[in-house]
Structure formats: C-alpha cells, structure tokens
PDB file of C-alpha atoms in Angstrom:
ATOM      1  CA  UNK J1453     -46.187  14.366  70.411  1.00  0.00           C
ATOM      2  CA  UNK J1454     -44.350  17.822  70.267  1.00  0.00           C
ATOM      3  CA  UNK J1455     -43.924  20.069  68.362  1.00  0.00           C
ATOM      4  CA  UNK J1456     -40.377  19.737  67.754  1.00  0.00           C
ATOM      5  CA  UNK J1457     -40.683  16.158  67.638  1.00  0.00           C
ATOM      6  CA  UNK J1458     -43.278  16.257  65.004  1.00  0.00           C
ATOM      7  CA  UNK J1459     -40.958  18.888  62.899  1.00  0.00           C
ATOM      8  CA  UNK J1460     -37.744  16.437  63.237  1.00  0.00           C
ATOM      9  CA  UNK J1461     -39.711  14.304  61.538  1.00  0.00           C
ATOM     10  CA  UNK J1462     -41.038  16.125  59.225  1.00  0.00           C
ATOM     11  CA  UNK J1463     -37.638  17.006  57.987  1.00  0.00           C
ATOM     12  CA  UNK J1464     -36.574  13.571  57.718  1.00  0.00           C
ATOM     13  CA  UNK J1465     -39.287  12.830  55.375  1.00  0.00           C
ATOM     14  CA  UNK J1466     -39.020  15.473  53.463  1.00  0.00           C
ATOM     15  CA  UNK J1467     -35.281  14.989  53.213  1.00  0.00           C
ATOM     16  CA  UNK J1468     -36.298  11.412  52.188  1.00  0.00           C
ATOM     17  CA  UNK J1469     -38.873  12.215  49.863  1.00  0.00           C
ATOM     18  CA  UNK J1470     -36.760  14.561  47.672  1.00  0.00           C
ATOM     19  CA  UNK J1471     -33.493  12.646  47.143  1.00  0.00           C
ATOM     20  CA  UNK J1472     -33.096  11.844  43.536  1.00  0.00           C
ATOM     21  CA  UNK J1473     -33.566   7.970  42.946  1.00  0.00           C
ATOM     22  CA  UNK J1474     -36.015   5.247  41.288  1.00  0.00           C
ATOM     23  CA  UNK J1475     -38.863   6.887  42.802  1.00  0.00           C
ATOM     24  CA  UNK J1476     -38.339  10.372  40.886  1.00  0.00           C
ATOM     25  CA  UNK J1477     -37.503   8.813  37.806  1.00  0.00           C
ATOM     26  CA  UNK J1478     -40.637   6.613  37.494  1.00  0.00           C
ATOM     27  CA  UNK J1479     -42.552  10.059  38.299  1.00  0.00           C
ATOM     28  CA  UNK J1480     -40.757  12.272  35.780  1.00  0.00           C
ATOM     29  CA  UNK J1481     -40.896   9.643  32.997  1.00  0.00           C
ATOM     30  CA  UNK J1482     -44.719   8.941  33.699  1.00  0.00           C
ATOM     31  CA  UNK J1483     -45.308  13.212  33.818  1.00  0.00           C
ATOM     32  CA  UNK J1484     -43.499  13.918  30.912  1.00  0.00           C
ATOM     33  CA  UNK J1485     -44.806  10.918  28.784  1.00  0.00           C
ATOM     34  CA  UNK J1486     -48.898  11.527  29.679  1.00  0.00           C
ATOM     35  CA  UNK J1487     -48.860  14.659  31.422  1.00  0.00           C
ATOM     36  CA  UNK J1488     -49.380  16.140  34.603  1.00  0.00           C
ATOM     37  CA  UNK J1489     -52.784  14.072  35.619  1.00  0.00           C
ATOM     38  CA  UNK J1490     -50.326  10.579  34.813  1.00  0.00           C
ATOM     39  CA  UNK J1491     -47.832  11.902  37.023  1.00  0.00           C
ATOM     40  CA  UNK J1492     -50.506  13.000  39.924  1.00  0.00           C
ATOM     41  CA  UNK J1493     -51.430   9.368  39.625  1.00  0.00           C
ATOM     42  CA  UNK J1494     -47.804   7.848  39.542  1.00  0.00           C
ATOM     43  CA  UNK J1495     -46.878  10.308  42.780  1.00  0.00           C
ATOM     44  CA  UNK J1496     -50.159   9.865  45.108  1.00  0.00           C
ATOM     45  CA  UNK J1497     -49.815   5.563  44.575  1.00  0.00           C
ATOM     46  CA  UNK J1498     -46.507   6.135  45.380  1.00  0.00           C
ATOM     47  CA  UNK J1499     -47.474   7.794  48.753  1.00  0.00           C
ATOM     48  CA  UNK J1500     -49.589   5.043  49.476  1.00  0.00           C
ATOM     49  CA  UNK J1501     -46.614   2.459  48.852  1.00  0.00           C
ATOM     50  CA  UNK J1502     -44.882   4.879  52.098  1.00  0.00           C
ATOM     51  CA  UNK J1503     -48.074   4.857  54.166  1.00  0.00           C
ATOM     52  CA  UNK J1504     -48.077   1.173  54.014  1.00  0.00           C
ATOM     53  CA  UNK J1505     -44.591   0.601  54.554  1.00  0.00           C
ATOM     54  CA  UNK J1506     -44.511   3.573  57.441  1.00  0.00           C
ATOM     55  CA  UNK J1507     -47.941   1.294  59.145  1.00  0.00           C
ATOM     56  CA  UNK J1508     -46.589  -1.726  59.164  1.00  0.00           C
ATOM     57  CA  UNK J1509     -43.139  -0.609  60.615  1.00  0.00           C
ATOM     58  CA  UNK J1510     -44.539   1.125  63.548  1.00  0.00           C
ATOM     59  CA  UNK J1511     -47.514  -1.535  64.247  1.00  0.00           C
ATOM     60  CA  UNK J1512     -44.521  -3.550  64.407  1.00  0.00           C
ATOM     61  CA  UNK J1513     -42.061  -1.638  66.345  1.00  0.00           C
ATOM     62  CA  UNK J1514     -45.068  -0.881  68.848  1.00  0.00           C
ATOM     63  CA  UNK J1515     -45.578  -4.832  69.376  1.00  0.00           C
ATOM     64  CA  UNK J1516     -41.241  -5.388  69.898  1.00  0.00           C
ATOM     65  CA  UNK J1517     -41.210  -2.387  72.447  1.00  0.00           C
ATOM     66  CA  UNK J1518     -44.069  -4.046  75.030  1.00  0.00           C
ATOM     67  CA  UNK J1519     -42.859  -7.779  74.496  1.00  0.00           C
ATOM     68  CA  UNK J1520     -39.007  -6.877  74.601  1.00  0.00           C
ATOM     69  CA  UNK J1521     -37.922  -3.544  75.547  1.00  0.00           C
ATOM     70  CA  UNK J1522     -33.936  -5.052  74.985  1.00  0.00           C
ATOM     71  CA  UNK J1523     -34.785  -6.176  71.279  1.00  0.00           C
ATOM     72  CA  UNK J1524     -36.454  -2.561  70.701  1.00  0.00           C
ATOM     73  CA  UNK J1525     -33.079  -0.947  72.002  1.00  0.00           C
ATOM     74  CA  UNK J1526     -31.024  -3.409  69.800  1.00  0.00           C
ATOM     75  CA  UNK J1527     -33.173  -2.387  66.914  1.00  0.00           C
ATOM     76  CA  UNK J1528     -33.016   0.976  67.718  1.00  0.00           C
ATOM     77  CA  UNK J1529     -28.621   0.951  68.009  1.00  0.00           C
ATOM     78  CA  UNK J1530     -29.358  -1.035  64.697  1.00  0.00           C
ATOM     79  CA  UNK J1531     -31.336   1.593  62.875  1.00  0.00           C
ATOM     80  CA  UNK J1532     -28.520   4.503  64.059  1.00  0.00           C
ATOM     81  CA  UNK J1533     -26.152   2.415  62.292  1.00  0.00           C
ATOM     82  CA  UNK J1534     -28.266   1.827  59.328  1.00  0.00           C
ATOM     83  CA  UNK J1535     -28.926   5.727  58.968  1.00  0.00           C
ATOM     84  CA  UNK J1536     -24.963   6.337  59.588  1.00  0.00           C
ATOM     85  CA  UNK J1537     -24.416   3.791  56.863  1.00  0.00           C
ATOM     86  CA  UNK J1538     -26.876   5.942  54.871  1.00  0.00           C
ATOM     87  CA  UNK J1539     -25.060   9.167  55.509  1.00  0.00           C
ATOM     88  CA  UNK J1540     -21.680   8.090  55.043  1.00  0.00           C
ATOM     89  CA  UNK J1541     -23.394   6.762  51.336  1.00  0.00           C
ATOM     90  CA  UNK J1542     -24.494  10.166  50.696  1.00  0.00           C
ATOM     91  CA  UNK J1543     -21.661  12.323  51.551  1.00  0.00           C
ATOM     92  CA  UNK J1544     -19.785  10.275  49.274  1.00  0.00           C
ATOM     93  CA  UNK J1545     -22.349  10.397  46.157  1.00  0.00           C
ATOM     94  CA  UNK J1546     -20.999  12.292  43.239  1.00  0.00           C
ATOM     95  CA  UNK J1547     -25.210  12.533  42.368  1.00  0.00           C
ATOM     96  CA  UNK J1548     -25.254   9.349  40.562  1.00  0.00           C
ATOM     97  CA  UNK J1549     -28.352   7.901  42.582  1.00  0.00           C
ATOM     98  CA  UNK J1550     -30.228  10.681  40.049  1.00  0.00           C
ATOM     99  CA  UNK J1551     -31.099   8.451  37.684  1.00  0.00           C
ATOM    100  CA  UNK J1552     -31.274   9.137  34.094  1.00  0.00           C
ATOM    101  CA  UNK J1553     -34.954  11.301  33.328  1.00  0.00           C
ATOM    102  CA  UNK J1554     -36.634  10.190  29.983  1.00  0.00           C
ATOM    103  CA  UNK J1555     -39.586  10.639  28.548  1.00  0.00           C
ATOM    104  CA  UNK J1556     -40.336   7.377  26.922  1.00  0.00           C
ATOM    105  CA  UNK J1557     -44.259   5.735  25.546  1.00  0.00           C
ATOM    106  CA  UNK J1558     -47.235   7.092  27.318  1.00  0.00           C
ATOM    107  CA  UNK J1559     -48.967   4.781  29.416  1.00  0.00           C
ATOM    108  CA  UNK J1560     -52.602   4.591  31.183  1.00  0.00           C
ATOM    109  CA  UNK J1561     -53.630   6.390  34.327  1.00  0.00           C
ATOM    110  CA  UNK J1562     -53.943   3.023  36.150  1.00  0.00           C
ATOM    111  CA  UNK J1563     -50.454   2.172  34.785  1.00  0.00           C
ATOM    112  CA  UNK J1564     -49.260   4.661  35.672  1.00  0.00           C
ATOM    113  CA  UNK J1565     -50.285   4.186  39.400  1.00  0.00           C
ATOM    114  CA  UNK J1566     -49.737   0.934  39.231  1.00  0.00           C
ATOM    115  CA  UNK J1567     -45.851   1.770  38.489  1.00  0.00           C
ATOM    116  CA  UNK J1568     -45.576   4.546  41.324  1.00  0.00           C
ATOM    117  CA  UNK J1569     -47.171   1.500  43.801  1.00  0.00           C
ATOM    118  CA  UNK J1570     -44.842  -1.039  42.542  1.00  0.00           C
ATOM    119  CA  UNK J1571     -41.727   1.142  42.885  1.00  0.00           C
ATOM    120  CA  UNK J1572     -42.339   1.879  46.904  1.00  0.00           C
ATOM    121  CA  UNK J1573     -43.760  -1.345  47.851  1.00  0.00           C
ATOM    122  CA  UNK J1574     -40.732  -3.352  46.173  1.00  0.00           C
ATOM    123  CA  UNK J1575     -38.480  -1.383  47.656  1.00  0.00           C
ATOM    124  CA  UNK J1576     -36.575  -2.972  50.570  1.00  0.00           C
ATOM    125  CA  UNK J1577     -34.564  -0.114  51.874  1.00  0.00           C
ATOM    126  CA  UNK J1578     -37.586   1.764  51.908  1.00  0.00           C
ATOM    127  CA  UNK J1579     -38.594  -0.668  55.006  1.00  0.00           C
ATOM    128  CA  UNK J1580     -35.243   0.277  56.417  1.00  0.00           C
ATOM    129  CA  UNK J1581     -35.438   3.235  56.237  1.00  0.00           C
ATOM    130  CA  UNK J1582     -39.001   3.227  58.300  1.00  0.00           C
ATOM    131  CA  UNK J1583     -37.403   0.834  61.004  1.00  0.00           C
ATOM    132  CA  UNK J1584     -34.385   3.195  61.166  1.00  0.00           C
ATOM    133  CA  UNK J1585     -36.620   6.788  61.519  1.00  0.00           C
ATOM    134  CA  UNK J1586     -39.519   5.291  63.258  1.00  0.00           C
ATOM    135  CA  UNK J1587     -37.401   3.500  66.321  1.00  0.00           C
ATOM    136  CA  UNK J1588     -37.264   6.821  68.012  1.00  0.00           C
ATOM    137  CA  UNK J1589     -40.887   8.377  67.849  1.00  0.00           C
ATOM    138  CA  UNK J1590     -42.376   4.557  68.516  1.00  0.00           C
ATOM    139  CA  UNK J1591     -41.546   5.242  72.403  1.00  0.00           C
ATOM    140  CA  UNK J1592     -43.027   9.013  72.379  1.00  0.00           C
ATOM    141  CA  UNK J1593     -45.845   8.409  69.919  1.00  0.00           C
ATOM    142  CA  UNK J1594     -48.156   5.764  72.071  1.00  0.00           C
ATOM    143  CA  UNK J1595     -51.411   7.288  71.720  1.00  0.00           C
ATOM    144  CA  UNK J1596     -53.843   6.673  68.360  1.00  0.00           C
ATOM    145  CA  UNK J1597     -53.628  10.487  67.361  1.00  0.00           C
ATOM    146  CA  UNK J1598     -49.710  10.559  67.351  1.00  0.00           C
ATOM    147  CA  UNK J1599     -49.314   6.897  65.785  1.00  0.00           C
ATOM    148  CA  UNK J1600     -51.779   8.790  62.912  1.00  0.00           C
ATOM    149  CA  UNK J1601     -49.464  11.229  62.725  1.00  0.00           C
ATOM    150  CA  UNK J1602     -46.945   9.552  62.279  1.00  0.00           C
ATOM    151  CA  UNK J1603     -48.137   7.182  59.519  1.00  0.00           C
ATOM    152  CA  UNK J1604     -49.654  10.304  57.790  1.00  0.00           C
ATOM    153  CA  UNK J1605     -46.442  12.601  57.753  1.00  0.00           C
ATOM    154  CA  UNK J1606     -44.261  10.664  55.562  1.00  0.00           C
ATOM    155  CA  UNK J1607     -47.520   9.258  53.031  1.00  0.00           C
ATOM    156  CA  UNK J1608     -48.250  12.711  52.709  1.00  0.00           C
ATOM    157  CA  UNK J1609     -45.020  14.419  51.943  1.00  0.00           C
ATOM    158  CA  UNK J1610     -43.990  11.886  49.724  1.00  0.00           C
ATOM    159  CA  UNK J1611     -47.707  12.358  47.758  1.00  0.00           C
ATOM    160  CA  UNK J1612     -46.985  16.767  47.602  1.00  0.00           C
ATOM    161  CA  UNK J1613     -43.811  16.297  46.654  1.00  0.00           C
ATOM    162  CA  UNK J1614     -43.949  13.724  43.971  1.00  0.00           C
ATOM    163  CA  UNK J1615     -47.364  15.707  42.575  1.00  0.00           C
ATOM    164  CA  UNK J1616     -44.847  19.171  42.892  1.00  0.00           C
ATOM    165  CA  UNK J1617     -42.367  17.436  40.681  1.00  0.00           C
ATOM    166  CA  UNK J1618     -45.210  16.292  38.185  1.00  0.00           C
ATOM    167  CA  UNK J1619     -46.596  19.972  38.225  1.00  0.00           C
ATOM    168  CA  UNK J1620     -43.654  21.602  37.238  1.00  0.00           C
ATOM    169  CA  UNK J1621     -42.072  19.106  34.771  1.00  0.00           C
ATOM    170  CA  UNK J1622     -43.302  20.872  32.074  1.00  0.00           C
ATOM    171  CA  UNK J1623     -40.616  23.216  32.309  1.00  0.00           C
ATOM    172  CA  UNK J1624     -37.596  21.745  30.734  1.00  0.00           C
ATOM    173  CA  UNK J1625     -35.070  23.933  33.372  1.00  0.00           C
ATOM    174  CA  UNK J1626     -36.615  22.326  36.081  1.00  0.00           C
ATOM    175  CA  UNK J1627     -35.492  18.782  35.409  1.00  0.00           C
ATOM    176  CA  UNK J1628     -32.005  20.349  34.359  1.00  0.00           C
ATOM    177  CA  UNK J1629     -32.092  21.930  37.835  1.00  0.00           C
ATOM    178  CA  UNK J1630     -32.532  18.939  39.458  1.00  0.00           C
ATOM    179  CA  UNK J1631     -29.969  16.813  37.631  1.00  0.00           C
ATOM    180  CA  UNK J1632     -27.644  19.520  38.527  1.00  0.00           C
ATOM    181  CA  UNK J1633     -28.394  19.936  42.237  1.00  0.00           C
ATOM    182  CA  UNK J1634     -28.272  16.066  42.442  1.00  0.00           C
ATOM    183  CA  UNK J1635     -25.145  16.224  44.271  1.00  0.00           C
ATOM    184  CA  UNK J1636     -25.495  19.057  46.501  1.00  0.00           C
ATOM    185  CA  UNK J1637     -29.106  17.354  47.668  1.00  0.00           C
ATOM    186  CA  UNK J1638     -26.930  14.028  48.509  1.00  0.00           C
ATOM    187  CA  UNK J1639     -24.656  16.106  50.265  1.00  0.00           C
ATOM    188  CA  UNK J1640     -26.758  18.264  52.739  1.00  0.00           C
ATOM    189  CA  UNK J1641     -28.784  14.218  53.140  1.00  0.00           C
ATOM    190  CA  UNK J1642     -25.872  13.123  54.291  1.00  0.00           C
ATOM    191  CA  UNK J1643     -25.307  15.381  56.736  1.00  0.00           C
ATOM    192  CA  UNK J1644     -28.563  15.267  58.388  1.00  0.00           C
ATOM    193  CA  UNK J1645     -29.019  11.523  58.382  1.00  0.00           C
ATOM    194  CA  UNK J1646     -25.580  11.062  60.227  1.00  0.00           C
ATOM    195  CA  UNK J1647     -26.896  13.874  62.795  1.00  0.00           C
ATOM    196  CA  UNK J1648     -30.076  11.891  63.189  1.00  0.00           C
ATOM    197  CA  UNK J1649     -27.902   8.793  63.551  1.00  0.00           C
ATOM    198  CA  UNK J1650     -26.025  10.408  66.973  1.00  0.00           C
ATOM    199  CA  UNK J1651     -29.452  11.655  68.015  1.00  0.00           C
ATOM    200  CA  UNK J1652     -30.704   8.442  68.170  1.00  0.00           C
ATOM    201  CA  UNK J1653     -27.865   6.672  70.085  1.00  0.00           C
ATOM    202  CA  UNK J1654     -28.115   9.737  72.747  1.00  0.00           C
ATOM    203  CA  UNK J1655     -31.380   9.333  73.156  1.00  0.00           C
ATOM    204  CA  UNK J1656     -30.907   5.864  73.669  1.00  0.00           C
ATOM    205  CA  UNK J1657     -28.704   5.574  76.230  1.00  0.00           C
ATOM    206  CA  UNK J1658     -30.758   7.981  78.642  1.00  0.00           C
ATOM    207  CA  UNK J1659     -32.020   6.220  81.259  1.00  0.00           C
ATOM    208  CA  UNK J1660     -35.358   5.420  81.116  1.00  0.00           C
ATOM    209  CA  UNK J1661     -37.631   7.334  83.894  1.00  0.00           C
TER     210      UNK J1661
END
C-alpha cells in the first residue's frame, strides 16, 4: 500500500471518527459523569466495536472479489452511491446529528465500556460505511501487512480520538466548541465524502491491467 493510499484513508477515518453523533455523546456523557479514566474506557471499546466491524467487512469483501469480480464492482458502484447519499446528508445538516451532551449518573468502568461497545457494534450504518470505504483499498491491499493496516487505521483513530475528547472534556468551552462547530464539521464531511464518492466510480471504471 502507498503512501497516499494509506493517507486517503486515513482522512476518511478521521473524518468519520470526528463527526458529531451517538458515538460522541455516549463518550462525553460517560467522561463527564465518572471522569476521564470512564471515558478512556467508553472511547477504546468503542474502537474495538470499528476494528471488528472494519475485519469483518474486508475478510468479506476479500472473499466477493476472488469468487465474483462483477458482484465486487456492483458493490463497489453501490458503496459510491452510499457515500454520495452520505454527502448529500451532510451538506444539508444544519448540525443536528450533534446530539444533545449531558452529564447524567456515573456509571462503572466496565459499564462504561460496555456502552462505548454496544454503541459501534449496533450500529448498522457503521457496516456501511466499512463496505462503502473499504471497496476501494480491498483490490490494492492483498497482502497480510496492508489488510493489518487497514483494519488498524480506522480502530485506532476512532480509540485517539474518542480518548482526545474524554481528555479535554473537563473544560466546559470545549464541548461548547464542539456544539458550535457541529455544522461546519457536517459541512466540510460532506464535501469530502461526495469527492470520495467520484473517486471511487473513476477508479472503477479503469480497465483492469
């Protein structure tokens, strides 16, 4: 895998990981109801969630592009739709996917976790999202190292980022600042998801050498 390939992807995930949603808001209320160590937990089970989900998807997409190379494309014009669909979703958000940030009861380190887990694994559009992203770097990523890579860029962005968040939710301004920003993150999202959308039907219809 490339360089450049490996940083388009990076971007994606990171682009991913910080839009405002369920997943921030079970972070935030877990850091600022027990503290930075419950929101560690909360963010590093919710990583794992993505690592799973990212796995399966590509174990999967791997098997699809050997037995059927035509179902792989179709999945692959699929997924560019899907992340259009996403785009289009974004651009038009007036930053209501931030969800409302609360404190609430204090709960255990392990239910904590358990919450950050539950909220990636039952997450449907999370699995989209993989089959969407991962369709293009399945084809390019066919040795162990990359497919590592792979798996390992999105579980660990998702893990710094979420333990960022609970690091520096002790500062009231900060969650202001991200309720506020809501919109323009949604915005700039949008953007790049619909430019990852045409970069996947180009690279599609190359011609395979």
């Amino acid at each position: 895998m490339t360089l450049s390939i490996w940083l388009s992807l990076l971007m994606i995930c990171m682009l991913g990981a910080m839009s405002p949603g369920p997943s921030l808001a079970v972070v935030a209320k877990h850091s600022l109801a027990g503290g930075r160590l419950h929101g560690i937990a909360t963010s590093w089970a919710h990583a794992l969630g993505v690592g799973v989900y990212a796995l399966v998807t590509l174990l999967g997409l791997a098997v699809v592009l050997r037995q059927s190379p035509v179902l792989f494309q179709v999945i692959t014009y699929a997924g560019a739709a899907y992340l259009a669909y996403l785009g289009w979703n974004a651009l038009r958000s007036k930053g209501g996917v931030a969800a409302k940030l609360a404190a609430g009861q204090s709960a255990s380190l392990k239910e904590a976790a358990r919450d950050g887990l539950m909220i990636s694994i039952l997450n449907p559009k999370l699995a989209l999202f993989f089959l969407a992203l991962f369709s293009q770097f399945v084809a390019v990523g066919s040795e162990l190292s990359d497919r590592a890579i792979i798996v390992a860029t999105p579980l660990l962005v998702d893990g710094l980022w979420y333990t960022l968040i609970a690091l520096v939710l002790s500062r009231p301004a900060v969650l202001e600042a991200l309720r506020n920003r809501a919109q323009l993150i949604d915005r700039l999202s949008g953007i790049v998801l619909l430019a990852l959308a045409l970069r996947v039907i180009w690279q599609a219809s190359l011609p395979a050498f």
